[in-house]
Coordinates of C-alpha atoms in Angstrom, one line a residue:
M1406 CA 5.0 1.1 26.7
L1407 CA 3.8 0.0 23.1
N1408 CA 3.3 2.6 20.7
S1409 CA 1.1 2.0 17.6
W1410 CA 1.6 3.3 14.2
V1411 CA -0.5 2.8 11.1
V1412 CA 0.6 3.0 7.5
M1413 CA -2.6 4.5 5.8
P1414 CA -3.4 4.9 2.1
T1415 CA -4.3 8.5 1.3
C1416 CA -5.5 7.8 -2.3
L1417 CA -5.5 5.0 -4.9
P1418 CA -1.9 4.1 -6.0
L1419 CA -1.0 4.8 -9.8
V1420 CA -1.1 1.7 -12.0
L1421 CA 2.4 1.0 -13.8
R1422 CA 1.7 -0.2 -17.4
R1423 CA 2.8 1.1 -20.7
C1424 CA 0.3 3.1 -22.5
H1425 CA -0.3 2.0 -26.2
A1426 CA -1.2 5.7 -27.3
C1427 CA 1.8 7.5 -25.8
A1428 CA 5.1 7.0 -23.9
S1429 CA 3.7 7.2 -20.4
E1430 CA 3.7 4.2 -18.0
R1431 CA 1.4 5.5 -15.4
F1432 CA -2.3 5.1 -15.2
R1433 CA -4.7 6.3 -12.6
A1434 CA -7.8 4.2 -11.6
S1435 CA -11.1 5.9 -12.6
G1436 CA -13.1 3.9 -10.0
K1437 CA -15.4 2.9 -12.8
F1438 CA -16.1 -0.7 -14.1
R1439 CA -17.3 -2.0 -17.4
V1440 CA -19.5 -5.4 -17.2
N1441 CA -20.5 -7.2 -20.4
A1442 CA -22.7 -10.1 -20.3
N1443 CA -23.0 -12.4 -23.3
H1444 CA -25.8 -15.1 -22.5
K1445 CA -24.5 -17.0 -19.4
L1446 CA -21.1 -15.7 -19.5
I1447 CA -19.8 -12.4 -17.9
D1448 CA -16.7 -10.2 -18.2
A1449 CA -15.8 -7.3 -16.1
W1450 CA -12.9 -4.7 -16.4
L1451 CA -11.6 -1.9 -14.2
L1452 CA -11.1 1.1 -16.3
V1453 CA -7.8 3.0 -15.9
L1454 CA -6.7 6.4 -17.5
C1455 CA -3.3 7.2 -18.9
T1456 CA -1.8 10.1 -16.9
G1457 CA -0.1 11.2 -20.0
C1458 CA -2.8 11.4 -22.8
G1459 CA -6.0 10.2 -21.0
E1460 CA -6.3 7.1 -23.1
T1461 CA -8.5 4.5 -21.4
A1462 CA -7.3 0.9 -20.6
K1463 CA -9.1 -2.0 -19.2
L1464 CA -7.8 -4.3 -16.5
T1465 CA -9.5 -7.7 -16.6
V1466 CA -11.4 -8.5 -13.3
L1467 CA -13.6 -11.2 -14.7
E1468 CA -13.2 -13.2 -17.9
R1469 CA -15.6 -15.5 -19.4
M1470 CA -16.9 -16.4 -16.1
N1471 CA -20.5 -18.1 -15.7
V1472 CA -22.8 -15.5 -14.2
R1473 CA -24.1 -17.9 -11.6
S1474 CA -20.5 -18.5 -10.3
V1475 CA -20.0 -14.8 -9.4
R1476 CA -21.2 -13.8 -6.1
P1477 CA -24.4 -11.3 -6.3
E1478 CA -22.7 -8.8 -4.0
L1479 CA -19.7 -8.5 -6.3
L1480 CA -22.1 -7.9 -9.2
D1481 CA -23.8 -5.2 -7.2
R1482 CA -20.4 -3.5 -6.4
L1483 CA -19.2 -3.7 -10.0
H1484 CA -22.4 -2.2 -11.2
A1485 CA -22.4 0.6 -8.5
N1486 CA -18.6 1.4 -9.5
D1487 CA -17.7 0.8 -5.8
L1488 CA -14.5 2.8 -5.1
G1489 CA -13.6 0.4 -2.2
L1490 CA -13.7 -2.4 -4.6
T1491 CA -11.4 -0.5 -6.9
A1492 CA -8.8 -0.4 -3.9
E1493 CA -9.4 -4.1 -3.1
L1494 CA -8.9 -5.3 -6.8
L1495 CA -5.8 -3.2 -7.3
Q1496 CA -4.2 -4.9 -4.2
D1497 CA -5.3 -8.4 -5.3
P1498 CA -2.1 -10.3 -6.5
V1499 CA -4.2 -12.3 -9.1
V1500 CA -5.5 -9.2 -10.7
R1501 CA -2.0 -7.6 -10.8
R1502 CA -0.5 -10.8 -12.3
R1503 CA -3.3 -11.5 -14.9
N1504 CA -2.9 -7.9 -16.3
R1505 CA 0.9 -7.7 -15.7
I1506 CA 0.7 -4.4 -13.6
A1507 CA 2.5 -3.1 -10.7
L1508 CA 1.5 -0.2 -8.4
D1509 CA 3.2 3.1 -7.7
W1510 CA 2.4 4.2 -4.0
N1511 CA 4.5 7.2 -4.1
D1512 CA 2.7 10.1 -2.6
A1513 CA -0.3 7.8 -2.0
W1514 CA 0.1 6.9 1.9
R1515 CA 0.9 8.5 5.2
L1516 CA 2.1 7.3 8.5
D1517 CA -0.2 8.0 11.5
T1518 CA 1.7 7.9 14.7
G1519 CA -1.4 8.5 16.8
G1520 CA -0.1 12.0 17.8
S1521 CA 3.1 10.6 19.4
D1522 CA 5.4 13.1 21.0
H1523 CA 8.6 11.3 20.4
L1524 CA 10.4 14.3 19.1
D1525 CA 9.8 16.0 22.5
R1526 CA 11.4 12.9 24.4
G1527 CA 14.8 13.0 22.7
W1528 CA 14.5 10.1 20.3
G1529 CA 17.3 11.4 18.1
L1530 CA 19.5 12.0 21.1
P1531 CA 20.7 8.5 22.4
C1532 CA 23.0 10.1 25.1
S1533 CA 20.5 12.4 26.6
S1534 CA 19.6 11.5 30.3
E1535 CA 16.0 12.2 29.5
A1536 CA 15.9 9.5 27.0
E1537 CA 17.9 7.1 29.1
S1538 CA 15.2 7.5 31.8
L1539 CA 12.5 6.2 29.4
G1540 CA 13.8 2.7 28.9
N1541 CA 13.1 0.8 25.6
I1542 CA 10.4 2.1 23.4
D1543 CA 8.4 -0.6 21.6
V1544 CA 6.4 0.3 18.4
S1545 CA 3.9 -1.9 16.5
V1546 CA 3.5 -0.7 12.9
R1547 CA 0.2 -1.9 11.1
F1548 CA -0.5 -1.6 7.4
A1549 CA -4.0 -0.5 6.5
A1550 CA -3.3 -1.8 3.0
R1551 CA -0.5 -3.7 1.2
I1552 CA 1.8 -0.6 0.6
P1553 CA 5.4 -1.6 0.0
V1554 CA 7.6 0.7 2.2
R1555 CA 10.9 0.2 3.8
P1556 CA 10.7 0.1 7.8
V1557 CA 13.9 2.3 7.8
R1558 CA 11.9 5.1 6.0
L1559 CA 8.8 4.6 8.3
I1560 CA 11.0 4.7 11.5
A1561 CA 12.9 7.9 10.2
E1562 CA 9.6 9.6 9.4
G1563 CA 7.9 8.7 12.6
C1564 CA 10.8 9.7 15.0
G1565 CA 11.7 12.7 13.1
L1566 CA 15.2 11.2 12.3
S1567 CA 17.2 11.0 9.2
R1568 CA 17.5 7.6 7.4
A1569 CA 21.2 7.7 8.1
E1570 CA 20.6 8.2 11.9
V1571 CA 18.1 5.1 11.6
E1572 CA 20.8 3.1 9.9
R1573 CA 23.3 4.1 12.6
L1574 CA 21.0 3.1 15.4
I1575 CA 20.6 -0.3 13.6
T1576 CA 24.2 -0.8 13.2
E1577 CA 24.7 0.0 16.8
G1578 CA 22.1 -2.5 17.8
N1579 CA 19.9 0.2 19.5
L1580 CA 17.2 -0.4 16.9
V1581 CA 16.1 -4.0 16.6
S1582 CA 13.2 -6.0 14.9
A1583 CA 12.4 -9.5 13.9
V1584 CA 12.2 -8.3 10.4
R1585 CA 14.9 -6.9 8.1
L1586 CA 14.5 -3.1 8.5
S1587 CA 16.1 -2.3 5.1
A1588 CA 13.9 -4.4 2.9
K1589 CA 10.4 -3.3 1.6
L1590 CA 7.4 -4.8 3.7
T1591 CA 3.7 -4.6 3.2
G1592 CA 2.8 -6.4 6.4
D1593 CA 2.7 -5.6 10.1
F1594 CA 5.9 -5.5 12.2
T1595 CA 7.3 -4.4 15.5
F1596 CA 10.5 -2.9 16.5
T1597 CA 12.3 -1.8 19.6
L1598 CA 14.4 1.3 20.2
K1599 CA 16.8 0.4 23.1
R1600 CA 17.8 3.3 25.6

């Protein structure tokens, strides 16, 4: 039986960048854009607010672009302060590299296991006769956004185990995957819990 889990964002991540006005290094996205046109050239910025002092900083989205080369639907979304566009741009590697920022996803995501009742099935009890009768359990984990999380953490949370218990299952060969479970991932993966 294949179980399906989804790592879902619950809010926008914090932007990691040094504030010029105070010592804070965290900004929150305001969801607002500033667009400036100068003849045939256009600039656009995503506005972020310092969590320490409230100072506004601008993250460059478009820089000295010819207006005709910008898709009309993108311009419409910028002018409408589209929150979905804010989320897309924060995850865009080009925007992050251009602005020299990183994202802090702590407390900005949740794991949806689809209401799985694994705790009732004895996941944490590798020797229980009930668990042995279940056979192998395959789980597919999908990321709804590029959220960097260690699979060990997801498995521990989804199965109601401690991280140490998950590490023990990996060491014993009872938890296997094609990906390294101890490294941070942002993409979909599957794992198998052997019983």
